[in-house]
PDB file of C-alpha atoms in Angstrom:
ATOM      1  CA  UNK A  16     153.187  88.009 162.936  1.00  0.00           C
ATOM      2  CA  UNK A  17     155.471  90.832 164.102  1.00  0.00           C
ATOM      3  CA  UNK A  18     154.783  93.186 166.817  1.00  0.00           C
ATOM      4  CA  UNK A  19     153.764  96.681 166.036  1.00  0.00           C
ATOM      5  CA  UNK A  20     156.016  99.509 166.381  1.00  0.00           C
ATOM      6  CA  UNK A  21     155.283 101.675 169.164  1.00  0.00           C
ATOM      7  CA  UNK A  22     156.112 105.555 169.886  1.00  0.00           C
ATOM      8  CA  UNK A  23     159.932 105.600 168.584  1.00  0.00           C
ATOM      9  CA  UNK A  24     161.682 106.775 171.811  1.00  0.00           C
ATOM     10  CA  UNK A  25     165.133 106.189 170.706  1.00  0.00           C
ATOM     11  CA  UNK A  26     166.827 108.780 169.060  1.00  0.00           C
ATOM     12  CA  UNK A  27     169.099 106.451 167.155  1.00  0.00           C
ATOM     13  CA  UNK A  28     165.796 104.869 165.589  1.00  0.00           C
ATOM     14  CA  UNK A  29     164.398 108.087 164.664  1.00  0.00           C
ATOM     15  CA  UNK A  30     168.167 109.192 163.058  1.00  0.00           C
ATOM     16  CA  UNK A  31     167.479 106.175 160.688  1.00  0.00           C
ATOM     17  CA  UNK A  32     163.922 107.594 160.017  1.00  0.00           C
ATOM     18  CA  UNK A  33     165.483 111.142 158.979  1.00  0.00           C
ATOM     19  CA  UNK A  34     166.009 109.544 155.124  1.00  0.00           C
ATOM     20  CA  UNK A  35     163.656 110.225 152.302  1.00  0.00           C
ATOM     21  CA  UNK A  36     164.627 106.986 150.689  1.00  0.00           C
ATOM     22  CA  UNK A  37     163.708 104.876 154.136  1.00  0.00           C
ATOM     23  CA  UNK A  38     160.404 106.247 154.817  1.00  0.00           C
ATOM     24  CA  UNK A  39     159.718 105.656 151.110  1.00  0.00           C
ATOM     25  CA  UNK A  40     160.829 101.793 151.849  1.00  0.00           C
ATOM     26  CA  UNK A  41     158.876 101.705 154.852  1.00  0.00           C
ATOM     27  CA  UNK A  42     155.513 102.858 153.085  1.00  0.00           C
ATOM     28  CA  UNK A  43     155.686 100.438 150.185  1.00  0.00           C
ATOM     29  CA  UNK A  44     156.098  97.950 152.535  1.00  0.00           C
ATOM     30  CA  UNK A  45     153.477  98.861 154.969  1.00  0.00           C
ATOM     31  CA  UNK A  46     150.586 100.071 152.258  1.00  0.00           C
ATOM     32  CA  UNK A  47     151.386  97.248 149.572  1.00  0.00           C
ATOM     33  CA  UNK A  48     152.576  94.522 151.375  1.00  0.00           C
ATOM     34  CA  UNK A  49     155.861  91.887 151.254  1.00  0.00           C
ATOM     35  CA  UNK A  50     158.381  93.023 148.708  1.00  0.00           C
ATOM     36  CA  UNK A  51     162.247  91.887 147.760  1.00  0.00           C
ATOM     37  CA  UNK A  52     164.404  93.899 147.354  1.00  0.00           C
ATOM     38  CA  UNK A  53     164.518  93.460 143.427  1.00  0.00           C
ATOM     39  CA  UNK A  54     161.193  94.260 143.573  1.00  0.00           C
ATOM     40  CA  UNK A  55     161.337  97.733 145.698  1.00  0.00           C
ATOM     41  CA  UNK A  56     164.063  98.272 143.268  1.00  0.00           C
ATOM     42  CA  UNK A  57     162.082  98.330 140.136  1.00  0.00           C
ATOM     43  CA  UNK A  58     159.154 100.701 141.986  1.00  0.00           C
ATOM     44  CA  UNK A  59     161.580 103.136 143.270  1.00  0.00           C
ATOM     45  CA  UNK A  60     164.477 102.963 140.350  1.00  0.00           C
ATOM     46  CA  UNK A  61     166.943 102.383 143.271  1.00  0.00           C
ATOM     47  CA  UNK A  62     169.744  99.648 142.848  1.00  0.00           C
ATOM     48  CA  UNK A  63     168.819  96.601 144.989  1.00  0.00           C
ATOM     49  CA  UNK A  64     171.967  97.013 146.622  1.00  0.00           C
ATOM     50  CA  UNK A  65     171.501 100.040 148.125  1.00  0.00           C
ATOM     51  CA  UNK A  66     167.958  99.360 149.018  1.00  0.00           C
ATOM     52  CA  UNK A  67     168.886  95.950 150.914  1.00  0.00           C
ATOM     53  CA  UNK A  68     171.531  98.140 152.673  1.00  0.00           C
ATOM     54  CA  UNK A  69     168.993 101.125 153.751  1.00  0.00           C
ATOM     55  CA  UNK A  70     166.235  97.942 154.597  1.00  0.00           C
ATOM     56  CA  UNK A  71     168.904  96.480 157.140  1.00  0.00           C
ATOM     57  CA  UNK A  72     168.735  99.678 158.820  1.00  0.00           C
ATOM     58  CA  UNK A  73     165.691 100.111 159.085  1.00  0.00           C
ATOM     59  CA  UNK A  74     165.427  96.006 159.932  1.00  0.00           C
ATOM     60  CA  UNK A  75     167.954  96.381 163.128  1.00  0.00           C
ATOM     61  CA  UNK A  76     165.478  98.900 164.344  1.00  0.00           C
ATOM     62  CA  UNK A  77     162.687  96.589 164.140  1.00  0.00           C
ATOM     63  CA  UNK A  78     160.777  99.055 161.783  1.00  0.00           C
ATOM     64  CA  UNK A  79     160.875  96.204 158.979  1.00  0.00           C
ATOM     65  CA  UNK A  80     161.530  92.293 159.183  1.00  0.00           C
ATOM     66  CA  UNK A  81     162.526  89.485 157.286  1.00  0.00           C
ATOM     67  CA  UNK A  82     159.094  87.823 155.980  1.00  0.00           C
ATOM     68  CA  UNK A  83     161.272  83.906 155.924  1.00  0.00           C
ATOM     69  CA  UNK A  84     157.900  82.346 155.151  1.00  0.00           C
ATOM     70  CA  UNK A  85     157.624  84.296 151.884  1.00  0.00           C
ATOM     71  CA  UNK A  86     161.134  83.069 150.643  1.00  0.00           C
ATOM     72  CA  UNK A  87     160.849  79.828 148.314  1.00  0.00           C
ATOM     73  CA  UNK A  88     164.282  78.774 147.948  1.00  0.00           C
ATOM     74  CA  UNK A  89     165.735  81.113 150.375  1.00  0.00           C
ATOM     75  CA  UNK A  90     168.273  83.142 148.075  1.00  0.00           C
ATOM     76  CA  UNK A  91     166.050  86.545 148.110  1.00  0.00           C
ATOM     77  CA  UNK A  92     164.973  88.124 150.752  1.00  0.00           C
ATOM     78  CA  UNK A  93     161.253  89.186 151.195  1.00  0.00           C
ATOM     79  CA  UNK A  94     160.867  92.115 153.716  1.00  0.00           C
ATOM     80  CA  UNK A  95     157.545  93.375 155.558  1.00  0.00           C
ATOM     81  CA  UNK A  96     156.947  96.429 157.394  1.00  0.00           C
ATOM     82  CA  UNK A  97     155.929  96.248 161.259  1.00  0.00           C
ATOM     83  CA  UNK A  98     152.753  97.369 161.217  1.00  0.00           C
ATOM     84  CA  UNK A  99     151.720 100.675 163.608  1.00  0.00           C
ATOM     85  CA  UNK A 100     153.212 103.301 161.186  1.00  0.00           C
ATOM     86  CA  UNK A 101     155.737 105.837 162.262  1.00  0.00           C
ATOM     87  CA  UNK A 102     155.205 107.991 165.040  1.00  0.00           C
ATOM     88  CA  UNK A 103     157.057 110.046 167.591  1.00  0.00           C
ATOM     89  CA  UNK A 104     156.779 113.093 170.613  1.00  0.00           C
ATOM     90  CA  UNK A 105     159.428 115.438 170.609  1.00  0.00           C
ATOM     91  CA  UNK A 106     158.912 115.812 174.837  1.00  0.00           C
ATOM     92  CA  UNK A 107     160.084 111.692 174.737  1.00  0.00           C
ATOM     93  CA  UNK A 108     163.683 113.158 173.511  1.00  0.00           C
ATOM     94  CA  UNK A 109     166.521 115.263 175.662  1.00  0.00           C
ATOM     95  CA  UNK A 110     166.498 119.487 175.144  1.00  0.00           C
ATOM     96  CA  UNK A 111     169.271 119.390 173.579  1.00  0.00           C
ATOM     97  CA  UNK A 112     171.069 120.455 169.991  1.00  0.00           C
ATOM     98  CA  UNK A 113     171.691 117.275 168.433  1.00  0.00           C
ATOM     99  CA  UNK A 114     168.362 115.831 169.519  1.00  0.00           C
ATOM    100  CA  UNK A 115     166.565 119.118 168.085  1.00  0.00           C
ATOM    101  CA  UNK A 116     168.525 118.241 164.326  1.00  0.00           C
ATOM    102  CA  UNK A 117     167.640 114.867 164.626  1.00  0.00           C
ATOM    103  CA  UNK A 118     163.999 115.716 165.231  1.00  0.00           C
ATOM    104  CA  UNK A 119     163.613 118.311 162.695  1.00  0.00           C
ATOM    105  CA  UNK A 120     165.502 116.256 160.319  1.00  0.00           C
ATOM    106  CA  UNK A 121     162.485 113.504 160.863  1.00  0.00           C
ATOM    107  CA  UNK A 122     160.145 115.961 160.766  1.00  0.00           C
ATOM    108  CA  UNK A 123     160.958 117.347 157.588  1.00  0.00           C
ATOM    109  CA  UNK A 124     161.125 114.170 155.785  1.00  0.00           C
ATOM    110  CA  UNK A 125     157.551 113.813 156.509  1.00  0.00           C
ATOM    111  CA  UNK A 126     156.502 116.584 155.807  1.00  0.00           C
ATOM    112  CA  UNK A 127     158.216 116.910 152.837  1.00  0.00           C
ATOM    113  CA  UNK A 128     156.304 113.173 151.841  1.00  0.00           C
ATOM    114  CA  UNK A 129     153.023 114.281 152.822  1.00  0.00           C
ATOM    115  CA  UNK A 130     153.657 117.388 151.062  1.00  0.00           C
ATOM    116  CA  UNK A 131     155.039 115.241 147.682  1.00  0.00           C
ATOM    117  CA  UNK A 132     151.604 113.077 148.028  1.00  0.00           C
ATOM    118  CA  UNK A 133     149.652 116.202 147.843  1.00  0.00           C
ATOM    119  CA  UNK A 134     151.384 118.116 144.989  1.00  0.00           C
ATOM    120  CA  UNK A 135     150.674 114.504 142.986  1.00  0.00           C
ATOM    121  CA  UNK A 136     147.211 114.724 143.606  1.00  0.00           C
ATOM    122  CA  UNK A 137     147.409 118.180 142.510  1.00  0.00           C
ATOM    123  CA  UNK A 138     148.624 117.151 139.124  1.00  0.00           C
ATOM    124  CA  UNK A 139     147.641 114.364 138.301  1.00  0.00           C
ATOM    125  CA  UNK A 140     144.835 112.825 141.001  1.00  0.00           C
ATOM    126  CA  UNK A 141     141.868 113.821 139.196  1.00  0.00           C
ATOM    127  CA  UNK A 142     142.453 112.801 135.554  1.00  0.00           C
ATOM    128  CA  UNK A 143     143.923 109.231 136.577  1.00  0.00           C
ATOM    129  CA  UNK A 144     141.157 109.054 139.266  1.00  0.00           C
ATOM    130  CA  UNK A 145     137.949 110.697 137.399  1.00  0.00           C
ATOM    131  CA  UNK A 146     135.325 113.089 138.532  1.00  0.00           C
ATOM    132  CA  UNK A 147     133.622 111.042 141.069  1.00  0.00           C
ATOM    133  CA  UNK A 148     136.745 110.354 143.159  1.00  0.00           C
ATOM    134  CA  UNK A 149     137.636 113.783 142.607  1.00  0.00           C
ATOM    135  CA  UNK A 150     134.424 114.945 144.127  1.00  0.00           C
ATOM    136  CA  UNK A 151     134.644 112.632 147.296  1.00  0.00           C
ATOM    137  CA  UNK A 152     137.999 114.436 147.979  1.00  0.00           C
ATOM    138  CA  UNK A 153     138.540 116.833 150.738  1.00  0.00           C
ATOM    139  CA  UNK A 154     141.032 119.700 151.100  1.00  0.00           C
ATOM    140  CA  UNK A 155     140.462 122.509 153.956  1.00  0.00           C
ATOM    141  CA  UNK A 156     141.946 124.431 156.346  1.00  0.00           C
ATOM    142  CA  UNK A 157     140.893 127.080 159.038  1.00  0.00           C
ATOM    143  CA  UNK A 158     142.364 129.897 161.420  1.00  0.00           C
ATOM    144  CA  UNK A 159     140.814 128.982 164.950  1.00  0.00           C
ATOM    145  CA  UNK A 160     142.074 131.461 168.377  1.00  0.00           C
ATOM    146  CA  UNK A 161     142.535 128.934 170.898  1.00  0.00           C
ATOM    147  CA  UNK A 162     144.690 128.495 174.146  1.00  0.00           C
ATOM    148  CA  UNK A 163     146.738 126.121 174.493  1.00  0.00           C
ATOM    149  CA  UNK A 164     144.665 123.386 176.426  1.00  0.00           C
ATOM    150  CA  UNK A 165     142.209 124.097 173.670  1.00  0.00           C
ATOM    151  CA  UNK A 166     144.467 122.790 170.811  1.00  0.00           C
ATOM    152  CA  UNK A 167     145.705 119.867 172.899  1.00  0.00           C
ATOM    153  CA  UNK A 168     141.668 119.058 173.269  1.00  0.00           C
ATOM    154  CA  UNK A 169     141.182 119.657 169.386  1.00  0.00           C
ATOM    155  CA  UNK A 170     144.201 117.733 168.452  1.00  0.00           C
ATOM    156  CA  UNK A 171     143.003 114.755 170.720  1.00  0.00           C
ATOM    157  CA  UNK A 172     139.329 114.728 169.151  1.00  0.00           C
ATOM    158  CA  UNK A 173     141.084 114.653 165.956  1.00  0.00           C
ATOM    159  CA  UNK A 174     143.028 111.443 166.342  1.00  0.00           C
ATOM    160  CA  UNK A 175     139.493 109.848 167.571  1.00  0.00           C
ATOM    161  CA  UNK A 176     138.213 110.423 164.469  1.00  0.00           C
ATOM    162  CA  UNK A 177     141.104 109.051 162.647  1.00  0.00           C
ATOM    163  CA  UNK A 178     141.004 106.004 164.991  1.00  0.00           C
ATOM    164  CA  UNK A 179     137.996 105.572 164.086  1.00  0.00           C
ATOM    165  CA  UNK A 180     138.382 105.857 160.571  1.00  0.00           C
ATOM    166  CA  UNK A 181     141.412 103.416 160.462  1.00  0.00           C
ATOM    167  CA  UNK A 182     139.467 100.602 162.505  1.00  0.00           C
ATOM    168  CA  UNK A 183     136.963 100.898 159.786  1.00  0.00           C
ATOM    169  CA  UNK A 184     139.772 100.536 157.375  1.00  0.00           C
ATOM    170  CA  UNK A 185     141.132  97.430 158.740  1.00  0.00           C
ATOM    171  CA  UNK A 186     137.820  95.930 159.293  1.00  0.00           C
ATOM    172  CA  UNK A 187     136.768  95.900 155.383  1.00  0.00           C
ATOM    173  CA  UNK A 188     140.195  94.653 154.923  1.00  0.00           C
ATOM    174  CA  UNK A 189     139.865  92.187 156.651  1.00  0.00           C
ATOM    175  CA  UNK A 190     136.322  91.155 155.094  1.00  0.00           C
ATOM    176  CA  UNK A 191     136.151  88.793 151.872  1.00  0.00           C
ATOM    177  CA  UNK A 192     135.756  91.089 148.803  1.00  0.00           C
ATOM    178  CA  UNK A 193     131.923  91.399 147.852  1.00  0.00           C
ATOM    179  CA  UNK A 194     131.499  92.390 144.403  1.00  0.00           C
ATOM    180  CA  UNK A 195     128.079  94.200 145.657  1.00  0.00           C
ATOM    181  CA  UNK A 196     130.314  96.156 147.945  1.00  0.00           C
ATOM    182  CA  UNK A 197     131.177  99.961 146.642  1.00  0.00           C
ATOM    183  CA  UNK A 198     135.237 100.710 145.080  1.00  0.00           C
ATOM    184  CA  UNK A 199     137.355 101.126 147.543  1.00  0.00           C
ATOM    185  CA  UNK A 200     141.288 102.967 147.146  1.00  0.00           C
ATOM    186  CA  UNK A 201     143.674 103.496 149.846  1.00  0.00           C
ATOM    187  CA  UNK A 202     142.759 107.124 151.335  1.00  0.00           C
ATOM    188  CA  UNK A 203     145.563 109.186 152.636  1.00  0.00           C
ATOM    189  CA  UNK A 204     144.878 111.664 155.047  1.00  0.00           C
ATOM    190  CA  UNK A 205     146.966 114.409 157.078  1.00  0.00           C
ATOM    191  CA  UNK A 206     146.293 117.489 158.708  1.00  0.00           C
ATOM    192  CA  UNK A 207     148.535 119.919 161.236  1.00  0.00           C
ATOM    193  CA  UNK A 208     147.442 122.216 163.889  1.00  0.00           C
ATOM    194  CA  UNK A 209     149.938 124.658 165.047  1.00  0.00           C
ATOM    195  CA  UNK A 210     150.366 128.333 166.545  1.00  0.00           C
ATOM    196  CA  UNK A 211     151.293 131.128 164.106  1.00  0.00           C
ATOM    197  CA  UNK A 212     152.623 134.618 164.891  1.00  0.00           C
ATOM    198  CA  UNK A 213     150.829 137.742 163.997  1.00  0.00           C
ATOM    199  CA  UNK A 214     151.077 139.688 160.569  1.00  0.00           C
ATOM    200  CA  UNK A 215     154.241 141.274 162.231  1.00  0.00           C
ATOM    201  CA  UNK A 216     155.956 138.145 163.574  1.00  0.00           C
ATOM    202  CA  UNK A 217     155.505 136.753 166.848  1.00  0.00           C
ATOM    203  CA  UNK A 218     152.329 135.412 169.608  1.00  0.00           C
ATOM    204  CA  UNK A 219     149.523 137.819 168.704  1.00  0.00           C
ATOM    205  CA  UNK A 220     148.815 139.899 172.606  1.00  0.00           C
ATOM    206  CA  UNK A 221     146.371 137.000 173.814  1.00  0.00           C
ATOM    207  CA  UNK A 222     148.981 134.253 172.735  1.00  0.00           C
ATOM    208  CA  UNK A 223     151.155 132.996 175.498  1.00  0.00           C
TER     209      UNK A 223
END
């Protein structure tokens, strides 16, 4: 079994994050399990060539590792992701410019996943999924005033819940399947809390 990842704290590791195609590689492996590279190739339409190079990057950063006790004759590599998922703190990096385009290069790769996951919903979620799935969805948002202790406190209780939620998640896993038990489908979830200017750009007066 391989360790999980922890906080990524090196900026080098988080540089080999800041690729579309690698986070991709890193979420097949981590939501569906030990792949080859053949295999990642035919999901993604990427040649296995450039998929085992972009996996060896992401392997000498320990995000992904060989999985030897998949291979059967030991001419194909099978790969698995480290589980822990991908997470970072922009305070854990220097203040300065290259660390700031490194950041915001990881950041919008992301976002611009989480964003690609949504818009697929959006056109496609509820015909493949039907009305009842459709109906257990959730989509919200919400302008709250809050200082800034009061976000860090809303963000925290957030996470709880998600912790909570993803122990749950790995516990039915983890049980043998029940055909009494109810469906169940691989959930995902994301949400952002931020500051915004006013109307007019900028803190509103009581921002700080």
């Amino acid at each position: 079994m391989t360790d999980e990842t922890g906080r990524i704290r090196e900026l080098e590791t988080l540089r080999v994050i800041a690729h579309p195609l690698r986070v991709r590689l890193y979420e097949l492996l981590a939501t569906e399990g030990p792949s080859t590279a053949t295999q990642l190739s035919r999901k993604l339409s990427i040649p296995s060539n450039t998929l085992s190079y972009h996996l060896r990057q992401l392997s000498s950063h320990d995000l992904v590792h060989e999985a030897d006790d998949l291979s059967r004759d030991g001419r194909e590599r099978w790969w698995r992701a480290s589980p822990g998922g991908l997470h970072w703190s922009a305070e854990d990096f220097p203040d300065s410019p290259g660390s700031r385009a490194v950041l915001r290069a990881a950041e919008h790769v992301i976002a611009t996943r989480r964003v690609a996951r949504l818009r697929e919903w959006l056109d496609s979620g509820s015909a493949e999924w039907g009305p009842a799935w459709s109906a257990a969805a959730r989509s919200s948002d919400s302008m709250l005033t809050l200082s800034q202790d009061e976000l860090e406190q809303f963000g925290a209780e957030m996470e709880t819940v998600v912790a909570r939620w993803v122990d749950r998640s790995r516990a039915a896993k983890a049980t043998p399947p029940d055909k009494a038990a109810p469906a169940r489908a691989r959930i995902f979830t994301f949400f952002h809390a931020f500051p915004i200017g006013s109307e007019g750009g900028g803190p509103d007066e009581q921002g700080t």
